[in-house]
PDB file of C-alpha atoms in Angstrom:
ATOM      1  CA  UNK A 698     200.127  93.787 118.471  1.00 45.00           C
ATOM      2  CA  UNK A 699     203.219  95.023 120.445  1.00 48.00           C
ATOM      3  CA  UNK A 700     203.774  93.228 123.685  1.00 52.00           C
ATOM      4  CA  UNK A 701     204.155  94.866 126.882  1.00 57.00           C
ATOM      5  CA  UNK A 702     207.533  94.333 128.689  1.00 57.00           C
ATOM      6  CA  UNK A 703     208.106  94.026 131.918  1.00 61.00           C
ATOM      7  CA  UNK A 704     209.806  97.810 132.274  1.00 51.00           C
ATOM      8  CA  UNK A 705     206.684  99.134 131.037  1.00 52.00           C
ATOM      9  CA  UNK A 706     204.303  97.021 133.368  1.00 51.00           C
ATOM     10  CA  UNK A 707     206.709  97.967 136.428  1.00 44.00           C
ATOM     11  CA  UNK A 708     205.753 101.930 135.266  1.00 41.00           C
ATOM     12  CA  UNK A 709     201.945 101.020 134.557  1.00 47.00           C
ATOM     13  CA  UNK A 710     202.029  99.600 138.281  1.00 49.00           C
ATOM     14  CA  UNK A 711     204.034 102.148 139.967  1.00 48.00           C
ATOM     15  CA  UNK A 712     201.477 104.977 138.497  1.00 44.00           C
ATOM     16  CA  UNK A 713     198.305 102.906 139.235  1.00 48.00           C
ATOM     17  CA  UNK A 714     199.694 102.615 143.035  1.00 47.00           C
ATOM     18  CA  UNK A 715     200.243 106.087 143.413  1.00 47.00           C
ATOM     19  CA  UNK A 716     197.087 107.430 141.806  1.00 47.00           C
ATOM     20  CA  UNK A 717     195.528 104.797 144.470  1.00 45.00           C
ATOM     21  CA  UNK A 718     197.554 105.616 147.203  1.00 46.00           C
ATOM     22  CA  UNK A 719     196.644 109.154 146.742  1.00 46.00           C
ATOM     23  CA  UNK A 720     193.249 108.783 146.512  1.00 45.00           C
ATOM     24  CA  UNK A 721     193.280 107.030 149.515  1.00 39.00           C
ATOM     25  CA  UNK A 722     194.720 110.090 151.389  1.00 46.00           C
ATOM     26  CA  UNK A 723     192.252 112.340 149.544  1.00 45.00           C
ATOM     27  CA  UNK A 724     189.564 110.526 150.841  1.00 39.00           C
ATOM     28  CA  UNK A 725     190.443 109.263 153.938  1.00 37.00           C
ATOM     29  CA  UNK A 726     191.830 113.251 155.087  1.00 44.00           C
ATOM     30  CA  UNK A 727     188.185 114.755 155.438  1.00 40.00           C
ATOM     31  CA  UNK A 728     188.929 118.253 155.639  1.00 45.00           C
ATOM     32  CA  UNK A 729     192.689 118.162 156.876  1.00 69.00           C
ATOM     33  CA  UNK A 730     195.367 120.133 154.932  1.00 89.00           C
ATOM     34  CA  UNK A 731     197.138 118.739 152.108  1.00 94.00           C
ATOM     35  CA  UNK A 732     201.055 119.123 151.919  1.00 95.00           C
ATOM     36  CA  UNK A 733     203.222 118.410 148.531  1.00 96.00           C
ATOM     37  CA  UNK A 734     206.504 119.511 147.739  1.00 93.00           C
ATOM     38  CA  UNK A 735     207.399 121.453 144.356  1.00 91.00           C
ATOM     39  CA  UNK A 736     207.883 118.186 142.602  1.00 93.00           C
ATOM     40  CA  UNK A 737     204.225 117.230 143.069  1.00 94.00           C
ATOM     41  CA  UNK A 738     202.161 119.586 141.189  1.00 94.00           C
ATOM     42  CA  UNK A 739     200.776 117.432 139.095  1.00 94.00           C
ATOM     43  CA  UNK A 740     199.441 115.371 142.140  1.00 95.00           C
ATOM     44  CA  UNK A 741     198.749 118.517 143.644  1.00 96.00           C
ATOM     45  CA  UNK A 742     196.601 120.197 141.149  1.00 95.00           C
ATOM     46  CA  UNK A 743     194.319 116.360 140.802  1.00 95.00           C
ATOM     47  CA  UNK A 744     193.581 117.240 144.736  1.00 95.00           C
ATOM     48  CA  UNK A 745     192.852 120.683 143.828  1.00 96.00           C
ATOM     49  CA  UNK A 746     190.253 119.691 141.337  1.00 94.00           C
ATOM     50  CA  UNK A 747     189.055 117.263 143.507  1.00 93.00           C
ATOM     51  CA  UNK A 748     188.014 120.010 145.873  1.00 94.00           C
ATOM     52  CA  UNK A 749     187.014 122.629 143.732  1.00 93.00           C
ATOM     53  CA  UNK A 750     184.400 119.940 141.480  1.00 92.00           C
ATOM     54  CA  UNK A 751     182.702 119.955 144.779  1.00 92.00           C
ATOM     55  CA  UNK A 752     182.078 123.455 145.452  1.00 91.00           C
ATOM     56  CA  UNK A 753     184.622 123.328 148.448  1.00 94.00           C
ATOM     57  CA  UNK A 754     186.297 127.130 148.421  1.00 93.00           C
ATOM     58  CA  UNK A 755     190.191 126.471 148.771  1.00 95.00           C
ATOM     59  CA  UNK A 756     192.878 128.552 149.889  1.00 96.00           C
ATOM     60  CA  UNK A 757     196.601 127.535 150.227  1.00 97.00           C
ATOM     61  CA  UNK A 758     200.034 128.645 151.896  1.00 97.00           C
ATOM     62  CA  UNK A 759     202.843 128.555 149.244  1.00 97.00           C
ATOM     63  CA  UNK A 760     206.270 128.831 149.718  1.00 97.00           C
ATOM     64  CA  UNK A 761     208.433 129.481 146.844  1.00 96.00           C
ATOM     65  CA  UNK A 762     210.224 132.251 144.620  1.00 96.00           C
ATOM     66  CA  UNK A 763     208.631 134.743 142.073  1.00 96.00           C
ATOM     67  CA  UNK A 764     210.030 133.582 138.749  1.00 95.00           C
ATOM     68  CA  UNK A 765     210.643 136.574 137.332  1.00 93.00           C
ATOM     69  CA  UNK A 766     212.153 138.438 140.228  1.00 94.00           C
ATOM     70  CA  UNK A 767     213.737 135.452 142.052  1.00 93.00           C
ATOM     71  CA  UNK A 768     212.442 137.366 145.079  1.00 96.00           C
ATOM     72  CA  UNK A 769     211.381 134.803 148.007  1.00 96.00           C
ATOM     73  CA  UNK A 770     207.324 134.206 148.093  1.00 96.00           C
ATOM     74  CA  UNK A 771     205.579 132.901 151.058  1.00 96.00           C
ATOM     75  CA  UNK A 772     201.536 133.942 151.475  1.00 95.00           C
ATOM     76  CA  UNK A 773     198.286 132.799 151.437  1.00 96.00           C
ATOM     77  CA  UNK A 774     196.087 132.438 147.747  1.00 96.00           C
ATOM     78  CA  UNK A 775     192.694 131.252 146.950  1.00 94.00           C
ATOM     79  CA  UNK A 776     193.100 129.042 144.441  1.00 96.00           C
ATOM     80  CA  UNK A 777     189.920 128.899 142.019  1.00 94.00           C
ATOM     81  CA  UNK A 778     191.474 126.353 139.007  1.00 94.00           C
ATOM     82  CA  UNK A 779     194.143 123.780 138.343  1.00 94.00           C
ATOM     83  CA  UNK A 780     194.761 122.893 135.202  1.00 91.00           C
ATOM     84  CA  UNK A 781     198.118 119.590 134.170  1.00 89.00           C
ATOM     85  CA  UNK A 782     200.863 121.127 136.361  1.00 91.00           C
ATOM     86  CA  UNK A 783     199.682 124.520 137.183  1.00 95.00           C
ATOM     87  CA  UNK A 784     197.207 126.158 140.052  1.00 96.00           C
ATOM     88  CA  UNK A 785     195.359 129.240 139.260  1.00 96.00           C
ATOM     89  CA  UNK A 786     194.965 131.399 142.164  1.00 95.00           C
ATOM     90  CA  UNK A 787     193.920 135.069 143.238  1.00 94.00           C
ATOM     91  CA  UNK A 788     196.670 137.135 145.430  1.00 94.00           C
ATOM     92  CA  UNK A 789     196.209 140.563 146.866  1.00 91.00           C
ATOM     93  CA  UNK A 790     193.050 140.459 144.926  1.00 85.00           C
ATOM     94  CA  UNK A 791     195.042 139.801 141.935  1.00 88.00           C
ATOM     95  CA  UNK A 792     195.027 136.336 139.887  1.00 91.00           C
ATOM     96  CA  UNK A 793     198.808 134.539 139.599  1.00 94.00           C
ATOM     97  CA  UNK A 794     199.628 131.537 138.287  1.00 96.00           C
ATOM     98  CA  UNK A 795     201.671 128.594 140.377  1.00 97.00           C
ATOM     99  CA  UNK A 796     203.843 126.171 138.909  1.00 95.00           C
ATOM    100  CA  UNK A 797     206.755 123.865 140.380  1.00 93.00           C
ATOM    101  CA  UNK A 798     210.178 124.511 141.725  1.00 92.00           C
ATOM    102  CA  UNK A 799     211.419 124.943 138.598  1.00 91.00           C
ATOM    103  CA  UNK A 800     208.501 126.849 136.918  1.00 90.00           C
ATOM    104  CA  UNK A 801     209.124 129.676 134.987  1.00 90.00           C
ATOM    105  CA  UNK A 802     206.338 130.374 132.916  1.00 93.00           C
ATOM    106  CA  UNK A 803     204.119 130.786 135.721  1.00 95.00           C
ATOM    107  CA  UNK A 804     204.279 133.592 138.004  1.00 96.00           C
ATOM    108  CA  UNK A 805     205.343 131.607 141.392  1.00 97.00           C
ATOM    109  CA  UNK A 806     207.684 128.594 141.200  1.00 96.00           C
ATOM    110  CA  UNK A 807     206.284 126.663 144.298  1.00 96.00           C
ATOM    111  CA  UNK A 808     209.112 124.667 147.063  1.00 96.00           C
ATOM    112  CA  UNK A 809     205.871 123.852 148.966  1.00 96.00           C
ATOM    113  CA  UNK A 810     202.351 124.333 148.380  1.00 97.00           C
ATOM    114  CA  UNK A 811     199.590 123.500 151.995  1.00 97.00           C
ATOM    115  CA  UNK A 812     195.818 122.954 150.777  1.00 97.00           C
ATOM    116  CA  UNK A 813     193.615 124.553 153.314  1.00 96.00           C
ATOM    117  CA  UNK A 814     189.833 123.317 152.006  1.00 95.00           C
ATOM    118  CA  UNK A 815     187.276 125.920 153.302  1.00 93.00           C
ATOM    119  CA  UNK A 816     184.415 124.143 155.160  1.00 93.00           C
ATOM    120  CA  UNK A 817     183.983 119.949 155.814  1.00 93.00           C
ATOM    121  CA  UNK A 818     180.207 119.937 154.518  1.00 95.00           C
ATOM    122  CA  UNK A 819     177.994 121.459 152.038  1.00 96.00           C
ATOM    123  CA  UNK A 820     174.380 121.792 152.565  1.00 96.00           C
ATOM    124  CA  UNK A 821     172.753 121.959 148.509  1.00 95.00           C
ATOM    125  CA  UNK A 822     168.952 122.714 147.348  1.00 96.00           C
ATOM    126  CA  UNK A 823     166.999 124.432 144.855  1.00 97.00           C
ATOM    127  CA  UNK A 824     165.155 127.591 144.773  1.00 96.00           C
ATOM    128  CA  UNK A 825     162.782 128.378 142.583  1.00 97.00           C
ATOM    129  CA  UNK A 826     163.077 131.701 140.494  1.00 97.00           C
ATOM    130  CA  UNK A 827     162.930 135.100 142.479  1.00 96.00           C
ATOM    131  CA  UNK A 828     162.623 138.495 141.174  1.00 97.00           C
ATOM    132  CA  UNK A 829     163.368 141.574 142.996  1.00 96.00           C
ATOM    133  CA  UNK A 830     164.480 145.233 142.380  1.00 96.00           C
ATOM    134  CA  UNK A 831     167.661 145.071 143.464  1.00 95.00           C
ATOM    135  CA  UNK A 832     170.834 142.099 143.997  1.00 96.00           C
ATOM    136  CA  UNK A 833     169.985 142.925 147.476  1.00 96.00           C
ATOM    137  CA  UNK A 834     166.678 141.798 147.337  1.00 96.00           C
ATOM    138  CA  UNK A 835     167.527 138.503 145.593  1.00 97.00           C
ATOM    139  CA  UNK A 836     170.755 138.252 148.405  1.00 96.00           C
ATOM    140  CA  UNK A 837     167.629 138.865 151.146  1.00 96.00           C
ATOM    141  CA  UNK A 838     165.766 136.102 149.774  1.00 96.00           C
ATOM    142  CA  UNK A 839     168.670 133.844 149.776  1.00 97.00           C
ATOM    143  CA  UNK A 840     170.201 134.031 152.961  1.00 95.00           C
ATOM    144  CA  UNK A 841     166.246 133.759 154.488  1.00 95.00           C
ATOM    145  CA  UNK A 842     166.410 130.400 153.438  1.00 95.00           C
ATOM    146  CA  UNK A 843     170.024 129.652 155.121  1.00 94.00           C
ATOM    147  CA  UNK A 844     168.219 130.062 158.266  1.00 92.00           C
ATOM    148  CA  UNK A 845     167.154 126.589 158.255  1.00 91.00           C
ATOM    149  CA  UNK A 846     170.798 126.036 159.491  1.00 94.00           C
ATOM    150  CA  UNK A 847     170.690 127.842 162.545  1.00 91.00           C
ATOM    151  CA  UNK A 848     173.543 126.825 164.750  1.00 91.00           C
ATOM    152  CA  UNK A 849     175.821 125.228 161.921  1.00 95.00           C
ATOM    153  CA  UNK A 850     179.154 126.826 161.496  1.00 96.00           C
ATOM    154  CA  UNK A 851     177.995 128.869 157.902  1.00 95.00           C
ATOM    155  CA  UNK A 852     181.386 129.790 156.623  1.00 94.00           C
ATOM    156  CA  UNK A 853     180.574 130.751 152.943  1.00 94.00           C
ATOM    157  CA  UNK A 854     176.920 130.219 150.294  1.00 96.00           C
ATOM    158  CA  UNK A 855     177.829 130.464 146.893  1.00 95.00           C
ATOM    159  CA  UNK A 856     174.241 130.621 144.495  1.00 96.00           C
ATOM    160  CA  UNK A 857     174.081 129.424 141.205  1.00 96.00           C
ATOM    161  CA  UNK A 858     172.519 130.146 138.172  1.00 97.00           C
ATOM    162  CA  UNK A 859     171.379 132.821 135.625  1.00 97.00           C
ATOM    163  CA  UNK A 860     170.087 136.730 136.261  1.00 97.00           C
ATOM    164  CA  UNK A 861     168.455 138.745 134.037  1.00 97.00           C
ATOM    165  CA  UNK A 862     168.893 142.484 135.002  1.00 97.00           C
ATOM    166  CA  UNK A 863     166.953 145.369 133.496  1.00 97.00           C
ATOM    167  CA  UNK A 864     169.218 148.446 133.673  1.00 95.00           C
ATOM    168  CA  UNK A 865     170.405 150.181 131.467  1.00 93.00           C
ATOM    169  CA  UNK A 866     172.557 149.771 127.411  1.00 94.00           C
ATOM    170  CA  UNK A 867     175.637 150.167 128.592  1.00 95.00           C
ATOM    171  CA  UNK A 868     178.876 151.840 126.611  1.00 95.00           C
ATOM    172  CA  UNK A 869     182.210 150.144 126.255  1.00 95.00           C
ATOM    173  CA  UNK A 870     184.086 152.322 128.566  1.00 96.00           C
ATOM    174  CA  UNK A 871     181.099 151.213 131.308  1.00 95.00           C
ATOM    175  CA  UNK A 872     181.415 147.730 130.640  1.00 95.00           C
ATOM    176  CA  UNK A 873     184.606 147.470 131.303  1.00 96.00           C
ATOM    177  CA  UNK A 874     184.464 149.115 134.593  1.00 94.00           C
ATOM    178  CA  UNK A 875     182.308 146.636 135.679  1.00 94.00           C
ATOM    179  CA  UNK A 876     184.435 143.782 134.406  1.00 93.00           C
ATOM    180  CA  UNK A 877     187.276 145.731 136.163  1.00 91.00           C
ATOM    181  CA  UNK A 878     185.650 145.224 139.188  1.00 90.00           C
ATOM    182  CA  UNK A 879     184.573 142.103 138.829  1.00 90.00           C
ATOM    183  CA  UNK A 880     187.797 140.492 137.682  1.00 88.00           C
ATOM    184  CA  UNK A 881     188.164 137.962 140.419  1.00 84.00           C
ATOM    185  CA  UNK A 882     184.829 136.580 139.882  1.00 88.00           C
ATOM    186  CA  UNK A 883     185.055 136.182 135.941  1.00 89.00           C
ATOM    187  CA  UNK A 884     188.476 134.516 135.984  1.00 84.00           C
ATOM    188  CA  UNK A 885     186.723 131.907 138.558  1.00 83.00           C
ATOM    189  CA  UNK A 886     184.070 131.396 135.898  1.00 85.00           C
ATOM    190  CA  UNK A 887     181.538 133.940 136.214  1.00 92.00           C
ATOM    191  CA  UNK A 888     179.710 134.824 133.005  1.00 95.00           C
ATOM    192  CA  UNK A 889     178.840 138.497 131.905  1.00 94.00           C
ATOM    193  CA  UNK A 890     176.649 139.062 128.879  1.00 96.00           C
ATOM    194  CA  UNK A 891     175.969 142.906 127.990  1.00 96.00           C
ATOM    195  CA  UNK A 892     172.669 143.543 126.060  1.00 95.00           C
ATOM    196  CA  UNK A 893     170.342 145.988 125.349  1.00 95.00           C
ATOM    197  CA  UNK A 894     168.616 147.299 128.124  1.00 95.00           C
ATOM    198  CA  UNK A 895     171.081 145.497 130.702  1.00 95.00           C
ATOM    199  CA  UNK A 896     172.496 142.311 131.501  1.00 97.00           C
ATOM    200  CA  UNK A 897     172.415 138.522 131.914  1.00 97.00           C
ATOM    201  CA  UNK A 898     174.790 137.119 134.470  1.00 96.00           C
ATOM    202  CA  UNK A 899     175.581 133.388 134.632  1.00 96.00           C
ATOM    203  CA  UNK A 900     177.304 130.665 136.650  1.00 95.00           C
ATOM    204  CA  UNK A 901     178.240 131.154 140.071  1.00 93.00           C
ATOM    205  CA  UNK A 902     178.565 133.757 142.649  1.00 94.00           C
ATOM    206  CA  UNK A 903     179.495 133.998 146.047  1.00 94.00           C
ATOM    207  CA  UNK A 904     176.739 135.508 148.201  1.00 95.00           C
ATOM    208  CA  UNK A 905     178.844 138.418 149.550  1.00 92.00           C
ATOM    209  CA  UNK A 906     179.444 139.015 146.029  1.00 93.00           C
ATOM    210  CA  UNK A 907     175.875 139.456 145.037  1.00 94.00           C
ATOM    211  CA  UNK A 908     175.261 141.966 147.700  1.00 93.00           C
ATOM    212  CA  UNK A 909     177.358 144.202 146.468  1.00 92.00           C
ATOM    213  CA  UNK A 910     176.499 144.204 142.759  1.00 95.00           C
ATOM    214  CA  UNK A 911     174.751 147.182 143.591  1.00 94.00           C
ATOM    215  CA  UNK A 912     177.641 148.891 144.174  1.00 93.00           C
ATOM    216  CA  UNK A 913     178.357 148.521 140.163  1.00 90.00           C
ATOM    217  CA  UNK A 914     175.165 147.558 138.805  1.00 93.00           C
ATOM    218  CA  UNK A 915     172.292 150.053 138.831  1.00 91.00           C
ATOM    219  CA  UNK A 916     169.110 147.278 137.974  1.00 93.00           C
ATOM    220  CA  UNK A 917     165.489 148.505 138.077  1.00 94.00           C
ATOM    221  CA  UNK A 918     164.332 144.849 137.986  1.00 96.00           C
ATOM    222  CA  UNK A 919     166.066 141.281 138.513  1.00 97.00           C
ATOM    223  CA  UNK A 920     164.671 138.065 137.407  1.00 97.00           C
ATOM    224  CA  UNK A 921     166.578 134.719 138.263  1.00 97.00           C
ATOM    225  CA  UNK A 922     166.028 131.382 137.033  1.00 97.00           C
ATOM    226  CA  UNK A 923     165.882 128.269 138.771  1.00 97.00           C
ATOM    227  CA  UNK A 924     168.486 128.511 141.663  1.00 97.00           C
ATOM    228  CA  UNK A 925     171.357 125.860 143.186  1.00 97.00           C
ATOM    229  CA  UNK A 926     172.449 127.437 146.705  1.00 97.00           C
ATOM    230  CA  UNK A 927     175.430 126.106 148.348  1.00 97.00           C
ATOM    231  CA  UNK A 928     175.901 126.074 151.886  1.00 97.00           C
ATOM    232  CA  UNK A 929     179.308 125.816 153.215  1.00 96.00           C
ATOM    233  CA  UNK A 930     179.605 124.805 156.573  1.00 96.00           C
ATOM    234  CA  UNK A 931     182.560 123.854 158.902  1.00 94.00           C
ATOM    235  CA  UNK A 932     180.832 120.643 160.369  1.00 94.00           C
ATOM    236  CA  UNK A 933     180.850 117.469 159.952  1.00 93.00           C
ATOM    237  CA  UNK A 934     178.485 115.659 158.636  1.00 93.00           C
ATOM    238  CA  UNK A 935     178.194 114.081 162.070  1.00 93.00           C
ATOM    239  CA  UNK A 936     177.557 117.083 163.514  1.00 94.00           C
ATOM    240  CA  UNK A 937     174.510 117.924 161.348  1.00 94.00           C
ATOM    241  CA  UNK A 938     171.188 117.178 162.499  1.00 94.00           C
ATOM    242  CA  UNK A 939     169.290 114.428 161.676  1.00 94.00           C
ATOM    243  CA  UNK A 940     166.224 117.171 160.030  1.00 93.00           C
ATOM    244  CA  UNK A 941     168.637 118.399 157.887  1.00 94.00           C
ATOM    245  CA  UNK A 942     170.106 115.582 156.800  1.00 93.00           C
ATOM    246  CA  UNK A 943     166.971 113.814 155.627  1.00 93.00           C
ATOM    247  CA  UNK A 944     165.690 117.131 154.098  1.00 93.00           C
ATOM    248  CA  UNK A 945     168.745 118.173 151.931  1.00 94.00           C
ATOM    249  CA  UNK A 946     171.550 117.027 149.970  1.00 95.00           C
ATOM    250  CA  UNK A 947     175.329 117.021 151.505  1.00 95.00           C
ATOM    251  CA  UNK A 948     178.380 116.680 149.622  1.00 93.00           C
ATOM    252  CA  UNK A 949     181.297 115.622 152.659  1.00 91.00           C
ATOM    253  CA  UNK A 950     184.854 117.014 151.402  1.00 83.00           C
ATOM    254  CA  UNK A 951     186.143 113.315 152.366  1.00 71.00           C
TER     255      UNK A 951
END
């Protein structure tokens, strides 16, 4: 067996301290921005995925360059993955890519990149399986039950699950209108599934985003299954009631 010299034990130490060090600050932050220069994305996109595993939406300021242009970028993304080195993100409505200061595979080559985590708690439970004529009706019967948090900051619900939707066999050029529209929402993981008669969608959705399925979706009945509903709120969990608290799961973004 190979021994282990001491320039390889000073490496093995140096990463185990920083994975630990930043850890620390992940955890110790609880809901404060997170700041890393172009030279960090790998630490950068571990914090992402941090946040993200938990349901917490994220947005972030970037400051950078397009790569292909060279033209200076500095706005505002939602970032929805983060995968080695690089952060998936939607801008304008319109999903980039974000690499480091010297990226140029990726869309934006990133000098600076500010986490802003939506929300500091989220409020989780089950629903059992509704059914309803419309992704209104099933929206309705959703937010009735986010009630229960009355006087909570409520800053996004995201639901999920599975929906079977009787509507109609759609053609090709119809299906991908509705994937056109929902673009956004399948690159963050949302699953379409085109059959006879209509549609199964599966994974999760943002409430808002149910609503207005209607708007491309013409359903004459909707069946879910068993439901997850997250609650996003901007409290902490110190700030949340005692009722709630020993009624429902949390999940704190620290």
């Amino acid at each position: 067996m190979k021994k282990i010299g001491i320039l390889e034990i000073v490496v093995i130490l140096s990463i185990l301290i920083t994975s630990v060090s930043l850890a620390y600050k992940f955890y110790s932050n609880n809901g404060n921005d997170y700041e890393f220069d172009g030279n960090q994305m790998y630490k950068c996109a571990w914090v992402c995925e941090k946040i993200l595993n938990k349901n917490f939406p994220l947005n972030a300021t970037i400051i950078g360059k397009w790569t292909l242009s060279k033209k200076p970028f500095n706005g505002e993304v939602k970032i929805y993955d983060a995968k080695g080195g690089t952060l998936y993100a939607i801008y304008n409505g319109t999903p980039i890519t974000i690499g480091g200061e010297l990226a140029y595979q990726e869309d934006i080559a990133a000098k600076k990149i500010i986490l802003h985590p939506i929300g500091k708690s989220i409020i989780f439970y089950e629903l059992n399986p509704i059914e309803g004529k419309s992704f209104r009706d099933i929206a309705n019967e959703i937010e009735n039950t986010t009630k229960n948090f009355n006087g909570l900051n409520i800053v996004d619900v995201i639901v999920e699950g599975s929906m079977g939707v009787d509507s109609k066999t759609y053609t090709p050029v119809e299906r991908q209108k509705i994937m056109n529209n929902l673009d956004v929402d399948i690159k963050k993981g949302l699953g379409l599934y085109f059959v006879d008669y209509g549609i199964i969608i599966n994974g999760k959705i943002h409430l808002n985003t149910l609503k207005n399925l209607d708007n491309y979706i013409n359903s004459s009945n909707i069946s879910t299954s068993k439901l997850t509903i997250y609650v996003v709120v901007n409290n902490s969990i110190d700030e949340i009631p005692n009722k709630i608290k020993e009624n429902y799961a949390i999940i704190t973004l620290g």
